[in-house]
Amino acid sequence: MMGLTWVVALNTFREAVRDRVFYNLLLFAVLLVGTSLVIGQLVAGQDVKIIKDLGLAASLLFGVGIAIFIGIQLVAREVERRSVHATLSKPLPRPVFLLGKYVGLLLTLAVNITVMTVALYAVLLVYWRLTPAGVQAVWTAPAVDPRLLIALGLIYVELAVVTAIALLFSTYSSALLSATFTSAIWVAGHFVGDLRTLETIGASGPTVWVARAASWVLPNLALFDVKAEVVHGVPVPWGQVIGAVGYGAAYSVAMLAIAVAIFQRRDFK
């Protein structure tokens, strides 16, 4: 089974890499990281923080773009092209097919994050070399800070969750609706904490109960957001990191299980 999963994953990875959307998003992301060097120089005293902040934000936004716009096509495009009939007519279990698609996109996102990481560190290295020691003395964190890898790693976990959600919607909905639903959940997932505290701003009754119920169903994506801490040199406890990774893995598995259940019952005749 693992061999079949890996074959599907590699084929999905090749398809994603050949997709123009991947290259366009990756190019814009790298350009944004480079542009942050120019923007940072325009704001005295906050330069290195702006470069880091924009670099991490670009990694997240363009990674989400790849996860959504390529992820929703993993199944939907094959159904529309009817190529799924030929694929599933082979001795390939449907769960293995879906898992392979998911792993293939995770490989694509890993390449994206790796390129973004190299680009961000390259920009920070250049800026560090060009900055006088007196200016560096007031920085709250070094320019080439290894703790950036923590933020980038959690961004990757968040992208894995978004990919699982996109794959779930793609098993039963059109590409347009899948993109809309996944994007909405991604945005809402960053406000889960606010949904759980609506009563503090005067909300009451059914509104509070619905908001609380939604907060437990939606992914709590705020757990993966440590950009501010890393940029300002605030330590991120390893317990928090491990907890976020565990939560992301559990939520992704749950979404994949639901996707498999739906896909198993779908009739492609």
mmCIF file of C-alpha atoms in Angstrom:
data_model
loop_
_atom_site.group_PDB
_atom_site.id
_atom_site.type_symbol
_atom_site.label_atom_id
_atom_site.label_comp_id
_atom_site.label_asym_id
_atom_site.label_seq_id
_atom_site.Cartn_x
_atom_site.Cartn_y
_atom_site.Cartn_z
ATOM 1 C CA MET A 1 0.000 0.000 0.000
ATOM 2 C CA MET A 2 2.795 2.409 0.862
ATOM 3 C CA GLY A 3 4.375 1.763 -2.522
ATOM 4 C CA LEU A 4 1.156 2.651 -4.333
ATOM 5 C CA THR A 5 0.716 5.740 -2.163
ATOM 6 C CA TRP A 6 4.210 6.899 -3.037
ATOM 7 C CA VAL A 7 3.612 6.351 -6.770
ATOM 8 C CA VAL A 8 0.455 8.495 -6.666
ATOM 9 C CA ALA A 9 2.271 11.093 -4.557
ATOM 10 C CA LEU A 10 5.144 11.402 -7.024
ATOM 11 C CA ASN A 11 2.763 11.694 -9.978
ATOM 12 C CA THR A 12 0.803 14.391 -8.129
ATOM 13 C CA PHE A 13 4.039 16.204 -7.310
ATOM 14 C CA ARG A 14 5.100 16.178 -10.970
ATOM 15 C CA GLU A 15 1.710 17.491 -12.071
ATOM 16 C CA ALA A 16 1.789 20.264 -9.473
ATOM 17 C CA VAL A 17 5.316 21.300 -10.401
ATOM 18 C CA ARG A 18 4.318 21.477 -14.069
ATOM 19 C CA ASP A 19 1.325 23.641 -13.182
ATOM 20 C CA ARG A 20 1.845 27.310 -14.098
ATOM 21 C CA VAL A 21 0.001 28.389 -10.958
ATOM 22 C CA PHE A 22 2.779 26.904 -8.838
ATOM 23 C CA TYR A 23 5.516 28.787 -10.668
ATOM 24 C CA ASN A 24 3.593 32.056 -10.732
ATOM 25 C CA LEU A 25 2.878 31.975 -7.009
ATOM 26 C CA LEU A 26 6.413 30.932 -6.172
ATOM 27 C CA LEU A 27 7.879 33.704 -8.330
ATOM 28 C CA PHE A 28 5.692 36.373 -6.747
ATOM 29 C CA ALA A 29 6.532 35.065 -3.291
ATOM 30 C CA VAL A 30 10.283 35.252 -3.897
ATOM 31 C CA LEU A 31 9.922 38.729 -5.393
ATOM 32 C CA LEU A 32 7.983 39.846 -2.328
ATOM 33 C CA VAL A 33 10.724 38.571 -0.050
ATOM 34 C CA GLY A 34 13.280 40.516 -2.085
ATOM 35 C CA THR A 35 11.083 43.610 -2.086
ATOM 36 C CA SER A 36 10.983 43.494 1.703
ATOM 37 C CA LEU A 37 14.688 44.384 1.675
ATOM 38 C CA VAL A 38 13.911 47.674 -0.063
ATOM 39 C CA ILE A 39 10.872 48.389 2.116
ATOM 40 C CA GLY A 40 12.805 47.643 5.271
ATOM 41 C CA GLN A 41 15.435 50.222 4.427
ATOM 42 C CA LEU A 42 12.767 52.915 4.250
ATOM 43 C CA VAL A 43 11.720 52.477 7.890
ATOM 44 C CA ALA A 44 14.537 53.329 10.271
ATOM 45 C CA GLY A 45 14.813 51.175 13.371
ATOM 46 C CA GLN A 46 12.260 48.597 12.213
ATOM 47 C CA ASP A 47 14.027 47.466 9.059
ATOM 48 C CA VAL A 48 15.055 43.910 9.960
ATOM 49 C CA LYS A 49 11.701 43.255 11.648
ATOM 50 C CA ILE A 50 9.819 44.344 8.520
ATOM 51 C CA ILE A 51 11.939 42.101 6.322
ATOM 52 C CA LYS A 52 11.243 39.111 8.574
ATOM 53 C CA ASP A 53 7.565 39.911 8.924
ATOM 54 C CA LEU A 54 7.001 40.337 5.189
ATOM 55 C CA GLY A 55 9.045 37.239 4.421
ATOM 56 C CA LEU A 56 7.033 35.059 6.796
ATOM 57 C CA ALA A 57 3.745 36.579 5.625
ATOM 58 C CA ALA A 58 4.685 35.896 1.998
ATOM 59 C CA SER A 59 5.559 32.287 2.844
ATOM 60 C CA LEU A 60 2.145 31.807 4.435
ATOM 61 C CA LEU A 61 -0.013 33.641 1.882
ATOM 62 C CA PHE A 62 1.539 32.137 -1.207
ATOM 63 C CA GLY A 63 1.704 28.721 0.433
ATOM 64 C CA VAL A 64 -2.028 28.939 1.138
ATOM 65 C CA GLY A 65 -2.552 29.958 -2.481
ATOM 66 C CA ILE A 66 -0.783 26.821 -3.673
ATOM 67 C CA ALA A 67 -2.584 24.624 -1.122
ATOM 68 C CA ILE A 68 -5.995 25.902 -2.171
ATOM 69 C CA PHE A 69 -5.742 26.433 -5.923
ATOM 70 C CA ILE A 70 -3.791 23.252 -6.588
ATOM 71 C CA GLY A 71 -5.337 21.251 -3.756
ATOM 72 C CA ILE A 72 -8.893 21.702 -4.990
ATOM 73 C CA GLN A 73 -7.867 20.292 -8.362
ATOM 74 C CA LEU A 74 -6.428 17.068 -6.948
ATOM 75 C CA VAL A 75 -9.733 15.235 -7.294
ATOM 76 C CA ALA A 76 -12.089 17.733 -8.958
ATOM 77 C CA ARG A 77 -9.977 18.055 -12.093
ATOM 78 C CA GLU A 78 -9.673 14.286 -12.517
ATOM 79 C CA VAL A 79 -13.438 13.935 -12.124
ATOM 80 C CA GLU A 80 -14.102 16.677 -14.680
ATOM 81 C CA ARG A 81 -11.660 15.120 -17.141
ATOM 82 C CA ARG A 82 -13.070 11.649 -16.346
ATOM 83 C CA SER A 83 -9.511 10.406 -15.906
ATOM 84 C CA VAL A 84 -10.554 9.213 -12.452
ATOM 85 C CA HIS A 85 -12.437 6.317 -14.110
ATOM 86 C CA ALA A 86 -9.257 4.913 -15.642
ATOM 87 C CA THR A 87 -7.298 5.487 -12.431
ATOM 88 C CA LEU A 88 -9.782 3.759 -10.139
ATOM 89 C CA SER A 89 -10.306 0.892 -12.575
ATOM 90 C CA LYS A 90 -6.808 -0.248 -11.689
ATOM 91 C CA PRO A 91 -6.067 -2.180 -8.472
ATOM 92 C CA LEU A 92 -5.764 1.094 -6.588
ATOM 93 C CA PRO A 93 -7.891 1.507 -3.429
ATOM 94 C CA ARG A 94 -9.637 4.850 -3.158
ATOM 95 C CA PRO A 95 -8.088 5.677 0.250
ATOM 96 C CA VAL A 96 -4.624 5.111 -1.221
ATOM 97 C CA PHE A 97 -5.507 7.344 -4.166
ATOM 98 C CA LEU A 98 -6.559 10.202 -1.866
ATOM 99 C CA LEU A 99 -3.631 9.755 0.505
ATOM 100 C CA GLY A 100 -1.211 9.780 -2.426
ATOM 101 C CA LYS A 101 -2.743 13.005 -3.720
ATOM 102 C CA TYR A 102 -2.371 14.574 -0.287
ATOM 103 C CA VAL A 103 1.243 13.485 0.169
ATOM 104 C CA GLY A 104 2.085 14.705 -3.337
ATOM 105 C CA LEU A 105 0.822 18.198 -2.561
ATOM 106 C CA LEU A 106 2.671 18.175 0.762
ATOM 107 C CA LEU A 107 5.858 17.504 -1.216
ATOM 108 C CA THR A 108 5.012 20.453 -3.461
ATOM 109 C CA LEU A 109 4.467 22.697 -0.450
ATOM 110 C CA ALA A 110 7.732 21.480 1.077
ATOM 111 C CA VAL A 111 9.569 22.639 -2.047
ATOM 112 C CA ASN A 112 7.764 25.978 -1.862
ATOM 113 C CA ILE A 113 8.632 26.523 1.811
ATOM 114 C CA THR A 114 12.236 25.472 1.209
ATOM 115 C CA VAL A 115 12.670 27.967 -1.631
ATOM 116 C CA MET A 116 11.020 30.709 0.436
ATOM 117 C CA THR A 117 13.240 29.910 3.419
ATOM 118 C CA VAL A 118 16.407 30.083 1.333
ATOM 119 C CA ALA A 119 15.250 33.362 -0.245
ATOM 120 C CA LEU A 120 14.390 34.917 3.134
ATOM 121 C CA TYR A 121 17.680 33.932 4.740
ATOM 122 C CA ALA A 122 19.585 35.151 1.677
ATOM 123 C CA VAL A 123 17.915 38.577 1.944
ATOM 124 C CA LEU A 124 18.588 38.731 5.693
ATOM 125 C CA LEU A 125 22.211 37.691 5.176
ATOM 126 C CA VAL A 126 22.741 40.454 2.621
ATOM 127 C CA TYR A 127 21.100 42.998 4.909
ATOM 128 C CA TRP A 128 23.166 41.824 7.892
ATOM 129 C CA ARG A 129 26.397 42.235 5.907
ATOM 130 C CA LEU A 130 25.418 45.751 4.792
ATOM 131 C CA THR A 131 24.290 46.988 8.231
ATOM 132 C CA PRO A 132 26.789 48.732 10.560
ATOM 133 C CA ALA A 133 27.521 47.026 13.886
ATOM 134 C CA GLY A 134 26.111 50.024 15.779
ATOM 135 C CA VAL A 135 22.720 49.555 14.166
ATOM 136 C CA GLN A 136 22.775 45.810 14.747
ATOM 137 C CA ALA A 137 23.300 46.421 18.463
ATOM 138 C CA VAL A 138 19.725 47.670 18.884
ATOM 139 C CA TRP A 139 18.138 44.664 17.180
ATOM 140 C CA THR A 140 16.018 42.512 19.503
ATOM 141 C CA ALA A 141 16.985 39.404 17.532
ATOM 142 C CA PRO A 142 19.803 38.641 15.077
ATOM 143 C CA ALA A 143 19.081 39.102 11.397
ATOM 144 C CA VAL A 144 19.921 35.516 10.440
ATOM 145 C CA ASP A 145 17.906 34.091 13.307
ATOM 146 C CA PRO A 146 17.543 30.271 13.379
ATOM 147 C CA ARG A 147 14.272 30.715 15.297
ATOM 148 C CA LEU A 148 12.693 31.767 11.998
ATOM 149 C CA LEU A 149 12.687 28.060 11.176
ATOM 150 C CA ILE A 150 10.164 27.522 13.983
ATOM 151 C CA ALA A 151 7.743 30.005 12.421
ATOM 152 C CA LEU A 152 8.306 28.540 8.949
ATOM 153 C CA GLY A 153 7.826 25.005 10.259
ATOM 154 C CA LEU A 154 4.490 25.904 11.859
ATOM 155 C CA ILE A 155 3.463 27.655 8.643
ATOM 156 C CA TYR A 156 4.060 24.344 6.874
ATOM 157 C CA VAL A 157 1.876 22.520 9.412
ATOM 158 C CA GLU A 158 -0.866 25.100 8.827
ATOM 159 C CA LEU A 159 -0.576 24.529 5.085
ATOM 160 C CA ALA A 160 -0.922 20.784 5.676
ATOM 161 C CA VAL A 161 -4.214 21.435 7.498
ATOM 162 C CA VAL A 162 -5.466 23.726 4.713
ATOM 163 C CA THR A 163 -4.522 21.116 2.116
ATOM 164 C CA ALA A 164 -6.508 18.436 3.944
ATOM 165 C CA ILE A 165 -9.546 20.742 4.033
ATOM 166 C CA ALA A 166 -9.177 21.559 0.327
ATOM 167 C CA LEU A 167 -8.918 17.851 -0.479
ATOM 168 C CA LEU A 168 -12.056 17.150 1.552
ATOM 169 C CA PHE A 169 -14.116 19.698 -0.374
ATOM 170 C CA SER A 170 -12.699 18.548 -3.700
ATOM 171 C CA THR A 171 -14.111 15.042 -3.133
ATOM 172 C CA TYR A 172 -17.705 16.184 -3.529
ATOM 173 C CA SER A 173 -17.794 19.791 -4.758
ATOM 174 C CA SER A 174 -16.758 21.813 -7.796
ATOM 175 C CA ALA A 175 -13.404 23.579 -7.954
ATOM 176 C CA LEU A 176 -14.971 27.024 -7.512
ATOM 177 C CA LEU A 177 -17.011 26.080 -4.457
ATOM 178 C CA SER A 178 -14.092 24.154 -2.975
ATOM 179 C CA ALA A 179 -11.845 27.205 -3.285
ATOM 180 C CA THR A 180 -14.525 29.430 -1.736
ATOM 181 C CA PHE A 181 -15.215 27.098 1.197
ATOM 182 C CA THR A 182 -11.541 26.438 1.911
ATOM 183 C CA SER A 183 -10.627 30.129 1.763
ATOM 184 C CA ALA A 184 -13.497 31.008 4.103
ATOM 185 C CA ILE A 185 -12.457 28.350 6.612
ATOM 186 C CA TRP A 186 -8.839 29.508 6.457
ATOM 187 C CA VAL A 187 -9.852 33.071 7.289
ATOM 188 C CA ALA A 188 -12.306 31.994 10.002
ATOM 189 C CA GLY A 189 -9.731 29.643 11.496
ATOM 190 C CA HIS A 190 -7.610 32.600 12.566
ATOM 191 C CA PHE A 191 -10.498 33.993 14.633
ATOM 192 C CA VAL A 192 -11.458 30.863 16.554
ATOM 193 C CA GLY A 193 -10.337 32.455 19.817
ATOM 194 C CA ASP A 194 -12.629 35.420 19.217
ATOM 195 C CA LEU A 195 -15.588 33.120 18.558
ATOM 196 C CA ARG A 196 -15.113 31.542 21.985
ATOM 197 C CA THR A 197 -15.215 34.895 23.770
ATOM 198 C CA LEU A 198 -18.155 36.619 22.063
ATOM 199 C CA GLU A 199 -19.977 37.024 25.361
ATOM 200 C CA THR A 200 -17.286 39.450 26.482
ATOM 201 C CA ILE A 201 -18.464 41.967 23.863
ATOM 202 C CA GLY A 202 -22.133 41.701 24.766
ATOM 203 C CA ALA A 203 -23.303 38.791 22.605
ATOM 204 C CA SER A 204 -25.709 36.342 24.222
ATOM 205 C CA GLY A 205 -28.165 33.536 23.609
ATOM 206 C CA PRO A 206 -28.043 31.436 20.413
ATOM 207 C CA THR A 207 -25.303 33.594 18.899
ATOM 208 C CA VAL A 208 -22.851 32.588 21.608
ATOM 209 C CA TRP A 209 -23.762 28.898 21.387
ATOM 210 C CA VAL A 210 -23.448 28.843 17.586
ATOM 211 C CA ALA A 211 -20.125 30.682 17.748
ATOM 212 C CA ARG A 212 -18.770 28.283 20.356
ATOM 213 C CA ALA A 213 -19.893 25.249 18.362
ATOM 214 C CA ALA A 214 -18.268 26.654 15.238
ATOM 215 C CA SER A 215 -15.053 27.349 17.156
ATOM 216 C CA TRP A 216 -14.705 23.657 18.001
ATOM 217 C CA VAL A 217 -15.362 22.541 14.429
ATOM 218 C CA LEU A 218 -13.166 25.083 12.668
ATOM 219 C CA PRO A 219 -9.389 24.593 12.748
ATOM 220 C CA ASN A 220 -7.682 26.809 15.316
ATOM 221 C CA LEU A 221 -5.086 28.202 12.938
ATOM 222 C CA ALA A 222 -3.975 30.839 15.440
ATOM 223 C CA LEU A 223 -2.001 28.058 17.160
ATOM 224 C CA PHE A 224 0.444 28.071 14.250
ATOM 225 C CA ASP A 225 0.975 31.837 14.224
ATOM 226 C CA VAL A 226 4.191 32.631 16.081
ATOM 227 C CA LYS A 227 5.443 35.192 13.579
ATOM 228 C CA ALA A 228 5.205 38.128 16.005
ATOM 229 C CA GLU A 229 7.130 36.297 18.720
ATOM 230 C CA VAL A 230 9.906 35.217 16.363
ATOM 231 C CA VAL A 231 10.217 38.619 14.690
ATOM 232 C CA HIS A 232 10.514 40.417 18.049
ATOM 233 C CA GLY A 233 12.879 37.882 19.541
ATOM 234 C CA VAL A 234 10.400 36.465 22.070
ATOM 235 C CA PRO A 235 11.150 32.800 22.911
ATOM 236 C CA VAL A 236 8.585 30.260 21.709
ATOM 237 C CA PRO A 237 8.232 27.357 24.204
ATOM 238 C CA TRP A 238 8.868 23.953 22.671
ATOM 239 C CA GLY A 239 5.767 22.660 24.419
ATOM 240 C CA GLN A 240 3.699 25.142 22.426
ATOM 241 C CA VAL A 241 5.378 24.078 19.191
ATOM 242 C CA ILE A 242 4.884 20.365 19.844
ATOM 243 C CA GLY A 243 1.261 20.943 20.853
ATOM 244 C CA ALA A 244 0.577 22.900 17.656
ATOM 245 C CA VAL A 245 2.175 20.202 15.488
ATOM 246 C CA GLY A 246 0.156 17.490 17.249
ATOM 247 C CA TYR A 247 -3.063 19.458 16.817
ATOM 248 C CA GLY A 248 -2.326 20.058 13.126
ATOM 249 C CA ALA A 249 -1.595 16.369 12.525
ATOM 250 C CA ALA A 250 -4.781 15.271 14.339
ATOM 251 C CA TYR A 251 -6.990 17.764 12.477
ATOM 252 C CA SER A 252 -5.473 16.790 9.122
ATOM 253 C CA VAL A 253 -6.059 13.088 9.823
ATOM 254 C CA ALA A 254 -9.688 13.841 10.756
ATOM 255 C CA MET A 255 -10.245 15.769 7.512
ATOM 256 C CA LEU A 256 -8.633 12.996 5.466
ATOM 257 C CA ALA A 257 -10.796 10.368 7.182
ATOM 258 C CA ILE A 258 -13.960 12.292 6.298
ATOM 259 C CA ALA A 259 -12.697 12.782 2.739
ATOM 260 C CA VAL A 260 -12.065 9.044 2.379
ATOM 261 C CA ALA A 261 -15.530 8.225 3.732
ATOM 262 C CA ILE A 262 -17.153 10.555 1.185
ATOM 263 C CA PHE A 263 -14.952 9.418 -1.692
ATOM 264 C CA GLN A 264 -15.651 5.741 -0.959
ATOM 265 C CA ARG A 265 -19.390 6.316 -1.396
ATOM 266 C CA ARG A 266 -19.159 8.434 -4.518
ATOM 267 C CA ASP A 267 -20.360 6.884 -7.765
ATOM 268 C CA PHE A 268 -18.307 7.877 -10.826
ATOM 269 C CA LYS A 269 -20.308 5.926 -13.391
#
